[in-house]
Short mmCIF file of C-alpha atoms and ligand atoms in Angstrom, two decimals:
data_model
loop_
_atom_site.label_atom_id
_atom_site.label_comp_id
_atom_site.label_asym_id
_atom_site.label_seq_id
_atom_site.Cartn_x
_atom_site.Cartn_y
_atom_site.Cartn_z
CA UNK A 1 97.91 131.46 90.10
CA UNK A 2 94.40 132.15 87.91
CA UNK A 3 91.63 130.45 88.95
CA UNK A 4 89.62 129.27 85.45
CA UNK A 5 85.99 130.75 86.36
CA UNK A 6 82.52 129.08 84.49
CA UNK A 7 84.50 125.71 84.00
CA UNK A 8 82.64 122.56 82.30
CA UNK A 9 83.83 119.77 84.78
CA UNK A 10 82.59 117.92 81.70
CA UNK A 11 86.51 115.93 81.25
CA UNK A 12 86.29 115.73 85.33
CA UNK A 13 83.53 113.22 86.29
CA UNK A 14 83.06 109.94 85.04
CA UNK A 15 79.94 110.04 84.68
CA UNK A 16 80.50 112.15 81.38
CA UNK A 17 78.00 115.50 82.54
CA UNK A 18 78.16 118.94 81.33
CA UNK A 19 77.96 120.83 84.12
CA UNK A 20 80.31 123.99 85.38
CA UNK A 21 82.16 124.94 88.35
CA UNK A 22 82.20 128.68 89.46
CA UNK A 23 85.59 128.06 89.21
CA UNK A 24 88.13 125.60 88.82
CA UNK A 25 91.87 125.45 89.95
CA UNK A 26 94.59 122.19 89.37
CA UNK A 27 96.67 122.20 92.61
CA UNK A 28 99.85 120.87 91.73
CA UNK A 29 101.58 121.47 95.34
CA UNK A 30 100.41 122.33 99.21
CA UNK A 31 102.12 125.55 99.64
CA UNK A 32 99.79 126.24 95.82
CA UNK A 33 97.40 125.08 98.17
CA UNK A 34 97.55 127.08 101.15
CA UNK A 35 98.17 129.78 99.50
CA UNK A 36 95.25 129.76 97.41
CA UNK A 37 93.10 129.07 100.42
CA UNK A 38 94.22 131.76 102.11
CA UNK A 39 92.65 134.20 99.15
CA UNK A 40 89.41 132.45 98.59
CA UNK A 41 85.72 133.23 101.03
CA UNK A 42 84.04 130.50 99.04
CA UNK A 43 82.51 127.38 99.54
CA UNK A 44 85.08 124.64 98.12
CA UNK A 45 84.39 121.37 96.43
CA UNK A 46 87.82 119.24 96.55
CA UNK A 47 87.85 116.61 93.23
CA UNK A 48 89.90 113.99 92.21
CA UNK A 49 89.39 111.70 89.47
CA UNK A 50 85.68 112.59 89.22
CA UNK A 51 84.56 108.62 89.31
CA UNK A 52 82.49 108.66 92.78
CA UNK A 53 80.64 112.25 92.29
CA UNK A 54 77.36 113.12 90.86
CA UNK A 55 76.69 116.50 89.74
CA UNK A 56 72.99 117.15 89.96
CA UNK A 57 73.38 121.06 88.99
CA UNK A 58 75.93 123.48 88.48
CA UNK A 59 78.29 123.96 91.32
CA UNK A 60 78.44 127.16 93.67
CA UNK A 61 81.89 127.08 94.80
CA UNK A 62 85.99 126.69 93.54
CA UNK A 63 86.64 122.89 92.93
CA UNK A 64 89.90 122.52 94.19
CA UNK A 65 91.44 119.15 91.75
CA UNK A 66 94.10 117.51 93.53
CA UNK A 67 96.90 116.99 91.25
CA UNK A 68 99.68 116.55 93.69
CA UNK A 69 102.36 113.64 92.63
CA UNK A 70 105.15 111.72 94.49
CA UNK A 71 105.41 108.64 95.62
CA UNK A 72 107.98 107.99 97.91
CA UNK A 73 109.34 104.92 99.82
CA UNK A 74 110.01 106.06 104.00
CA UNK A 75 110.97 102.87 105.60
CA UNK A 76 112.03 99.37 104.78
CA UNK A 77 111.80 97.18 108.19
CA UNK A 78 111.09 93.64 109.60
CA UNK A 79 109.71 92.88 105.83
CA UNK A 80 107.36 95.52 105.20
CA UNK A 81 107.28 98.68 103.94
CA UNK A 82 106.50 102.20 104.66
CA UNK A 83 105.08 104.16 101.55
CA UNK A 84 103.95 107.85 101.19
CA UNK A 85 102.32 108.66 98.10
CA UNK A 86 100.24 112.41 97.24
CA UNK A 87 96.95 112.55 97.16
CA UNK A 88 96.89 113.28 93.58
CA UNK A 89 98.52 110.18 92.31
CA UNK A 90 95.91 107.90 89.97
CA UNK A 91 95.18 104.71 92.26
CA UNK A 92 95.96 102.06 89.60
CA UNK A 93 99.37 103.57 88.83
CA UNK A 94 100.12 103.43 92.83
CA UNK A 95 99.20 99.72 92.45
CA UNK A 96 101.71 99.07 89.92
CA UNK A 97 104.09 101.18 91.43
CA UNK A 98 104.25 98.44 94.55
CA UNK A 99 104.03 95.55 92.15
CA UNK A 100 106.72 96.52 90.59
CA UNK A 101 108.57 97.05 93.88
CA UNK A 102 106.73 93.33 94.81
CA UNK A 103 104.93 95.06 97.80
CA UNK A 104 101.97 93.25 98.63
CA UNK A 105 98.71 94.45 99.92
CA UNK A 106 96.93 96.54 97.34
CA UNK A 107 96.52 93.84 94.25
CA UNK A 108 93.06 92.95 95.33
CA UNK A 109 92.27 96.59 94.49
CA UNK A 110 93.71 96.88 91.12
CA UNK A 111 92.21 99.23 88.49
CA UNK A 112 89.81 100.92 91.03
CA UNK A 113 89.68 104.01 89.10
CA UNK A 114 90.55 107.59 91.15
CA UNK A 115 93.09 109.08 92.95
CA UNK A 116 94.91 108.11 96.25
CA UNK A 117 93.83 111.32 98.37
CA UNK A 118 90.26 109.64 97.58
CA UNK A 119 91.04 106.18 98.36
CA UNK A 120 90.22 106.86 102.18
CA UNK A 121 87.06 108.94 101.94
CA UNK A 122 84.57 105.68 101.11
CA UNK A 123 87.69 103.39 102.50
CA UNK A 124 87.71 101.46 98.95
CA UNK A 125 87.43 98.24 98.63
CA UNK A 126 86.95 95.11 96.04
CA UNK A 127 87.21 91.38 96.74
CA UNK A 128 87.81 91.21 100.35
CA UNK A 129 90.27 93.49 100.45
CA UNK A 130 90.00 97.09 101.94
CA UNK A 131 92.53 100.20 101.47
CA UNK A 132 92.71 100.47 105.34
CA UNK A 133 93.74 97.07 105.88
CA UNK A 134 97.71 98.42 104.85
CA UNK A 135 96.54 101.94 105.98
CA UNK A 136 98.64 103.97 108.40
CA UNK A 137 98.16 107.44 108.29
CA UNK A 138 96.96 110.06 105.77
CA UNK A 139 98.17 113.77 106.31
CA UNK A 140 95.31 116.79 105.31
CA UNK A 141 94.89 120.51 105.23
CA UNK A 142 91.48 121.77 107.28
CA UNK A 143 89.65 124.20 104.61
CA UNK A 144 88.34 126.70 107.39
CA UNK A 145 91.59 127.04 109.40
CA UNK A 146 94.30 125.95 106.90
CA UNK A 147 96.21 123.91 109.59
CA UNK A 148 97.90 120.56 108.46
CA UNK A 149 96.87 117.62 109.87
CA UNK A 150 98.32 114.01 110.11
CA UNK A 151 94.83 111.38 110.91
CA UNK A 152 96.19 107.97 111.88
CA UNK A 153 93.80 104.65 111.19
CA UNK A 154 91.97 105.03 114.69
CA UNK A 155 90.98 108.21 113.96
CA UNK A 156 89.48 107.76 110.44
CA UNK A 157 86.23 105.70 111.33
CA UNK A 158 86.76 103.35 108.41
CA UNK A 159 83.72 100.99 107.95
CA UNK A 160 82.28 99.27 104.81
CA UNK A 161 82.51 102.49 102.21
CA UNK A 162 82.51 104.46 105.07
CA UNK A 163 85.00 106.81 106.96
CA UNK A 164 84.97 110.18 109.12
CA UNK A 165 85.80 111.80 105.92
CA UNK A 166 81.91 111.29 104.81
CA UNK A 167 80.37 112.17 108.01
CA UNK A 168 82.10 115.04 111.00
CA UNK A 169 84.81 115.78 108.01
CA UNK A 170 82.34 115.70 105.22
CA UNK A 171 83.66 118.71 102.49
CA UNK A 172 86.15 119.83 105.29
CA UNK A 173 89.50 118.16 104.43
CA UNK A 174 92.09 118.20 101.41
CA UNK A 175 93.69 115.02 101.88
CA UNK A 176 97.14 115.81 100.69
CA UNK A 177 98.78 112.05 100.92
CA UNK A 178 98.44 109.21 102.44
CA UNK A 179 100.58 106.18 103.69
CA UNK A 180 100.15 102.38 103.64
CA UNK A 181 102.36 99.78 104.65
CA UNK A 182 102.74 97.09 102.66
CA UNK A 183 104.91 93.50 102.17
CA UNK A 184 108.11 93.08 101.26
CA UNK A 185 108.06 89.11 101.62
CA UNK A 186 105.14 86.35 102.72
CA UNK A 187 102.65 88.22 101.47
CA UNK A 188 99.06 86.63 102.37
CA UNK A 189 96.97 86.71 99.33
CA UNK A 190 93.06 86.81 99.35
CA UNK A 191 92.35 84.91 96.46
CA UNK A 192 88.71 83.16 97.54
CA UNK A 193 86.85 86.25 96.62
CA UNK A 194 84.84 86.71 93.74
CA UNK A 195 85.93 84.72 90.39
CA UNK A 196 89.99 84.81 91.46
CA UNK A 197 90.34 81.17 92.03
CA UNK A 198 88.61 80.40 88.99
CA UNK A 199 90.72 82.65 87.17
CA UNK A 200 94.14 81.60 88.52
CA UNK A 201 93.13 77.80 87.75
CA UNK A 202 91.99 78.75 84.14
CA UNK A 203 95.21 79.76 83.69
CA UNK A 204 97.35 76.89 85.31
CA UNK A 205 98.84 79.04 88.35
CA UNK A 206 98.94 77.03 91.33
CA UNK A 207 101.49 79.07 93.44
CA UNK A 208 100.25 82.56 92.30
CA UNK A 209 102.16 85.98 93.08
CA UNK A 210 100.98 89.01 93.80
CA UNK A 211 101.33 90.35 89.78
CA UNK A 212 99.12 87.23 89.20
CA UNK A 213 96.32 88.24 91.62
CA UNK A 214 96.30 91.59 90.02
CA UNK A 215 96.10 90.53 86.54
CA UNK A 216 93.39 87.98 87.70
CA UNK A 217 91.47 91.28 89.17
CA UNK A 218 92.39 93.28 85.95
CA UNK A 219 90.84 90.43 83.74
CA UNK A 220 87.66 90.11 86.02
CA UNK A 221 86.65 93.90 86.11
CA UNK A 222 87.63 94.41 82.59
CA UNK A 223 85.05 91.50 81.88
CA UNK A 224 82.17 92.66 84.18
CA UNK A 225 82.44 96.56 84.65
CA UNK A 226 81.64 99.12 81.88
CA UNK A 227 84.38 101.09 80.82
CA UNK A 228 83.84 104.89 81.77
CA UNK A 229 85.05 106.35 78.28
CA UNK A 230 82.98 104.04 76.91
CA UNK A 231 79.84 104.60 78.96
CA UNK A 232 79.46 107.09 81.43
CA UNK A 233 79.15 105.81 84.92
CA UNK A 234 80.63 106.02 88.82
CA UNK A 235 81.14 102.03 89.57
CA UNK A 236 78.60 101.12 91.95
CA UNK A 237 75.95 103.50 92.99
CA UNK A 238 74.47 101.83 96.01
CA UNK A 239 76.21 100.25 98.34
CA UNK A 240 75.25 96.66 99.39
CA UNK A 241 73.02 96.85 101.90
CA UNK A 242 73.22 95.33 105.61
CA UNK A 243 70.25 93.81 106.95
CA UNK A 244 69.13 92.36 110.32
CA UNK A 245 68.72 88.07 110.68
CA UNK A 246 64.81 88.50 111.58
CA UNK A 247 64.33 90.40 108.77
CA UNK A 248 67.16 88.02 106.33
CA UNK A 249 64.93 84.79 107.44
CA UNK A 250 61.37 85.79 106.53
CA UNK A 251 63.17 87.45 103.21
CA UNK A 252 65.02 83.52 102.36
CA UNK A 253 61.56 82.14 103.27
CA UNK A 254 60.20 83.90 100.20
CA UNK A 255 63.65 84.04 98.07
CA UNK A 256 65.53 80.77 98.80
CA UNK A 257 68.20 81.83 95.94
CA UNK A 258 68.65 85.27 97.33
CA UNK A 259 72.47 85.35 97.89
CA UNK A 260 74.26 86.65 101.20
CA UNK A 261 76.97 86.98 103.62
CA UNK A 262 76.28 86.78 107.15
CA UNK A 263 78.54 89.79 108.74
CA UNK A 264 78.11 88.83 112.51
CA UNK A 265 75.13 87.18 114.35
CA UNK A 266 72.81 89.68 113.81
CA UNK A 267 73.80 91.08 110.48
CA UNK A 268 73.96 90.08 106.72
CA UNK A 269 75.24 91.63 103.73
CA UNK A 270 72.67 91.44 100.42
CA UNK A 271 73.76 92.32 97.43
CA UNK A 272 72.48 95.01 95.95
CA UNK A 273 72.83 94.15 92.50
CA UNK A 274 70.66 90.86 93.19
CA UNK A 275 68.23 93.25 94.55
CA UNK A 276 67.74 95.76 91.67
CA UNK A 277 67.88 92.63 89.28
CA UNK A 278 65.11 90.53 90.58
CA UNK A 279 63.25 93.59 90.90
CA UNK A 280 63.14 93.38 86.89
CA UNK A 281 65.55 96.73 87.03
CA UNK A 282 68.62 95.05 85.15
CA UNK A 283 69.16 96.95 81.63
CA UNK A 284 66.30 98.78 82.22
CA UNK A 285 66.40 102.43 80.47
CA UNK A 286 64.41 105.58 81.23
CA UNK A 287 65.77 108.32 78.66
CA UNK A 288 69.44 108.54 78.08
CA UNK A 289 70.40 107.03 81.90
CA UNK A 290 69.81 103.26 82.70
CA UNK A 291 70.55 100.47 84.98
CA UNK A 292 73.95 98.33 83.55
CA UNK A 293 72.74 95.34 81.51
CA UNK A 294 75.34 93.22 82.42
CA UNK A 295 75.74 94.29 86.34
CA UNK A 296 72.71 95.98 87.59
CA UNK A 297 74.80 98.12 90.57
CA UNK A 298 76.05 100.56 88.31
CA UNK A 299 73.86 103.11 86.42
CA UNK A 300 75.23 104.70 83.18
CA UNK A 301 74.90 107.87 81.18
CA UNK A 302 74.47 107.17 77.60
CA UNK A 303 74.72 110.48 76.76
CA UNK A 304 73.15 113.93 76.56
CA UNK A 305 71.49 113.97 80.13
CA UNK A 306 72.09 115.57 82.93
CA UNK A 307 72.59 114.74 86.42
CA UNK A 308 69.04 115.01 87.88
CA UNK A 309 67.91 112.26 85.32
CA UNK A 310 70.72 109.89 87.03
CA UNK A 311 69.02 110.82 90.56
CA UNK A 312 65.05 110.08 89.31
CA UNK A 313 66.11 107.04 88.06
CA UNK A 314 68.59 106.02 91.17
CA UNK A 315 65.19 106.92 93.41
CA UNK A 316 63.44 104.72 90.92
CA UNK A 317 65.44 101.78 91.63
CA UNK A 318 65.39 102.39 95.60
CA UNK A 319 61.17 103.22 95.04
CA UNK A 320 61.13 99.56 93.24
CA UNK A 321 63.80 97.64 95.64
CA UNK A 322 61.83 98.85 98.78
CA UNK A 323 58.31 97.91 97.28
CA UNK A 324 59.58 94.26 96.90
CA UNK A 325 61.81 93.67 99.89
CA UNK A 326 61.75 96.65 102.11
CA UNK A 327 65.20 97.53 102.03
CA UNK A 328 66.32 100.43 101.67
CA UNK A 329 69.14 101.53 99.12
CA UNK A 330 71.38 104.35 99.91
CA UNK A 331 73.77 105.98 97.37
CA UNK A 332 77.43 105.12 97.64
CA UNK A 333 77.80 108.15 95.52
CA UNK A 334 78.55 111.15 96.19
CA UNK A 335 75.81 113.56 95.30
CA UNK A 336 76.97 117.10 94.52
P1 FAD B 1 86.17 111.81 93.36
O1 FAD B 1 85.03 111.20 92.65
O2 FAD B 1 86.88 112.93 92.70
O3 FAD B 1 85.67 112.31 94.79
C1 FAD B 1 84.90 111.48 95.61
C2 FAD B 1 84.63 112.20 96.94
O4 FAD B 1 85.84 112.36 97.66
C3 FAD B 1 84.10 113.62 96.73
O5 FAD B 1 83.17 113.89 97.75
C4 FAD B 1 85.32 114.52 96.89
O6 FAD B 1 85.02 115.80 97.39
C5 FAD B 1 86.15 113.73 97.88
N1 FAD B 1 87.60 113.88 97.65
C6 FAD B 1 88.28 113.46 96.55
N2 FAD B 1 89.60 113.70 96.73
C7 FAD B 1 89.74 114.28 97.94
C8 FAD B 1 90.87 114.76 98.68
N3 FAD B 1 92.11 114.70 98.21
N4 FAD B 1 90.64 115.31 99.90
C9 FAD B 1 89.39 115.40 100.41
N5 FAD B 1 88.29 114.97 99.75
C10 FAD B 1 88.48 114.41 98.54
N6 FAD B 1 85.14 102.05 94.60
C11 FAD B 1 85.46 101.03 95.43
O7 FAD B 1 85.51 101.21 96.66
N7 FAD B 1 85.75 99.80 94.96
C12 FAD B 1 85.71 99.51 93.64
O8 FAD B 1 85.98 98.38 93.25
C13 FAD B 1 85.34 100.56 92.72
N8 FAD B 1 85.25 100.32 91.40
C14 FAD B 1 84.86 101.32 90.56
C15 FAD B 1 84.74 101.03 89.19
C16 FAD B 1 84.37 102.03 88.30
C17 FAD B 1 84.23 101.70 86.84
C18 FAD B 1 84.14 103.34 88.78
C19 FAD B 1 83.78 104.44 87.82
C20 FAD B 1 84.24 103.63 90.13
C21 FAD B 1 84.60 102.62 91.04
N9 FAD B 1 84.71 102.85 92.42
C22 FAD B 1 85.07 101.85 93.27
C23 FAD B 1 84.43 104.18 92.97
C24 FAD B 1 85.64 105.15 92.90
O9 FAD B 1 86.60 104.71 91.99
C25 FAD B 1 86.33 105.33 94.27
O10 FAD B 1 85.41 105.79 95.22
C26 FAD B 1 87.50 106.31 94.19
O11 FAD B 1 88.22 106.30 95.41
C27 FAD B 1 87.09 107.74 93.88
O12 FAD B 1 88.26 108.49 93.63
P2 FAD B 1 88.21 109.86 92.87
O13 FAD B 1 89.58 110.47 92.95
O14 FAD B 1 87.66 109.71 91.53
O15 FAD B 1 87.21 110.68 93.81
P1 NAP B 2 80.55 90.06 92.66
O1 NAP B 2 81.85 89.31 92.76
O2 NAP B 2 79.61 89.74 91.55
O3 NAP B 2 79.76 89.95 94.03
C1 NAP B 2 78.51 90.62 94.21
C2 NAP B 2 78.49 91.21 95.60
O4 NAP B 2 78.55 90.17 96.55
C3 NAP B 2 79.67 92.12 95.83
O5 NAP B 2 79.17 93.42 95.88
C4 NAP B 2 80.30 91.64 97.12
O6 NAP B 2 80.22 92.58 98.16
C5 NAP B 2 79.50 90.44 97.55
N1 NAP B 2 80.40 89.28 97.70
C6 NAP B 2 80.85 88.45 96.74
N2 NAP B 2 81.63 87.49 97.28
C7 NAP B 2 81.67 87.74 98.61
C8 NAP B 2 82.30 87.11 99.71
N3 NAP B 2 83.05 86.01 99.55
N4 NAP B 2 82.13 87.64 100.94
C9 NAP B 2 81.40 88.75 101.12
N5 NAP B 2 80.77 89.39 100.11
C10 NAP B 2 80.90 88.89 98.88
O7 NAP B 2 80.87 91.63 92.65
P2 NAP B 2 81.35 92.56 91.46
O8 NAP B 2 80.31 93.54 91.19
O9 NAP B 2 81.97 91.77 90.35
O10 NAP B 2 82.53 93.36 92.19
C11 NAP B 2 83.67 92.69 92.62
C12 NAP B 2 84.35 93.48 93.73
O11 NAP B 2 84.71 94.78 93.25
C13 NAP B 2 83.42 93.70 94.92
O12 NAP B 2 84.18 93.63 96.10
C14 NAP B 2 82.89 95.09 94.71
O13 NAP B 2 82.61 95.76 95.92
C15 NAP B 2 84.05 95.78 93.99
N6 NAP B 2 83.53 96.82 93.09
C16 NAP B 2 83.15 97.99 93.64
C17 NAP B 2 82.66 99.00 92.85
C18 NAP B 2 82.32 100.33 93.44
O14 NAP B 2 82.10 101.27 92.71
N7 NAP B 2 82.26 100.42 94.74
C19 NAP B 2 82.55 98.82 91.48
C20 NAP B 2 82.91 97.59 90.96
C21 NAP B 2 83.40 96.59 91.77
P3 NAP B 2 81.27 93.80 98.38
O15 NAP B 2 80.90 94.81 97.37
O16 NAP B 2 80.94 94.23 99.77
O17 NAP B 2 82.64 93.30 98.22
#
């Protein structure tokens, strides 16, 4: 068991930048784990597919990357399924995995890049769908104390992109699997979302399955998003911000187009990427990082910059987005 000290997390972060862990260890199992734990005094950084992180500077501690596989089916009853799958396990391939089992739940949130132990930290999400709406419980191992844990839904304070896991467990968990429950028959598709529909008409499916609705997804993102090894980038770095109805009305007063989706009485959801658009920021460049020409959300590395020029510029666009509307953006990134 070496740990690999001065290691470029370069391969590690989606973002595509050069900077080094003190050192770096793949844990491949949770007795690895524990042991290894039990040896090291320094501060630990857990990582898993690197494509929500972004590393301003070198980092002072042992990244811990969570490479623990299995995937295994617990409980078959009353037409749904119980399934436990390790936190190192890439997202997308968990997806398939229950399409090819046709176990419905998870199509909406095909090709989210990642790993399942990260799925729960920013609750992921993509066209009305959300990873805790089959969630049941997600088992981790406490980095100060080394005791195992087993959090069930009620305890994990998932919101929009939010959870306990970024807040009183912030840095203080290794989530070592997680379980959803999923359908075996009757599944309820969400298909109203986003450019689905369209999709599924284009192509003449009137009684679409859940393979269908994932293609449909597939198609969409691979249309919109830029592709990490093409273009460095972490998705969506803000997340959509949620605004009160005084402040929504004198806003449509002066934007009648502005999009937006009332949450409750008193709340609605703006997109962000409206936002940084109309404030002229779409495509726009400053050095080797820039704002997405074709969806304004995401910010990309086009190479040969470092972290810090990702942060002026995401401060930049929050600078700009406040001047115009006074709202303020806040990172749905995590800033290392
Ligand atoms: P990492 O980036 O490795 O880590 C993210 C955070 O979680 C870090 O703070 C890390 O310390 C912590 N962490 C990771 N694993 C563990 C663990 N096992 N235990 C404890 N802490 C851990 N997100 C969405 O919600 N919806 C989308 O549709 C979406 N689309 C995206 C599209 C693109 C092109 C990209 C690049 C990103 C997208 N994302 C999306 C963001 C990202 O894919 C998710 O947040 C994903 O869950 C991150 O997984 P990861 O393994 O890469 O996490
Ligand atoms: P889109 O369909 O162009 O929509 C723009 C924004 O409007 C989205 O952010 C979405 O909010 C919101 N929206 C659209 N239809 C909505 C509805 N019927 N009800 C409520 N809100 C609605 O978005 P996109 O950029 O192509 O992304 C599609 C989906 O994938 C979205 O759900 C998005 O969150 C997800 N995605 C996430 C990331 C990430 O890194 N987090 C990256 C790419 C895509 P929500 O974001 O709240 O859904």
């Amino acid at each position: 068991m070496e740990l690999v000290p001065n290691f470029s997390l370069l391969p590690y972060n989606t973002f595509g930048l050069d900077q080094k862990a003190k050192a770096f260890y793949s844990v491949n199992d949770e007795n690895e784990l524990l042991a290894l734990l039990s040896k090291i005094k320094d501060n630990i950084y857990v990582l898993g597919g690197g494509s929500n992180i972004l590393l301003t500077k070198d980092v002072d501690g042992i990244v811990l990357h969570n490479n623990i596989q299995g995937i295994t089916i617990l409980e078959q009853m009353n037409g749904s399924t119980l399934v436990e799958v390790s936190g190192g396990v890439n997202w997308h391939e968990f997806v398939l995995f229950t399409l090819s089992k046709n176990l419905g739940g998870l199509e909406n949130l095909s090709l989210i890049p990642g790993t399942v132990g990260a799925a729960p930290i920013q609750n992921i999400g993509a066209y009305g769908v959300e990873q805790q709406d089959n969630f049941v419980y997600l088992e981790y191992v406490d980095l100060e104390t080394l005791k195992k844990y087993r959090c069930y839904k009620a305890d994990c304070g998932f919101g929009y992109r939010e959870s306990v896991f970024k807040h009183a467990l912030r840095q203080k968990t290794f989530i070592t699997k997680v379980a959803y429950n999923l359908t075996e028959t009757d599944h309820v598709l969400h298909t109203e979302y986003g450019a689905i529909d369209q999709v599924l008409k284009e192509k003449n499916i009137d009684n679409p399955t859940i393979k269908d609705v994932s293609n449909a997804v597939i198609s969409i993102r691979q249309s919109k998003l830029p592709n990490p090894n093409e273009i460095g980038n972490a998705g969506s770095f803000f997340k959509n911000p949620v605004i009160s109805q005084n402040q929504f009305e004198d806003l449509q007063t002066l934007y009648p187009m502005m999009p937006f989706y009332p949450l409750n009485e008193s709340n609605v959801k703006i997109p962000a990427g409206w936002l940084i658009e109309t404030a002229g920021l779409k495509g726009y460049r400053q050095g080797n990082v820039g704002v997405h020409n074709r969806q304004a959300l995401v910010l990309v590395h086009f190479g040969n910059a470092k972290g810090k020029d990702v942060l002026d510029l995401a401060n930049h666009v929050i600078d700009s987005v406040f001047k115009k509307f006074q709202i303020e953006l806040h990172p749905e990134v995590n800033i290392w």
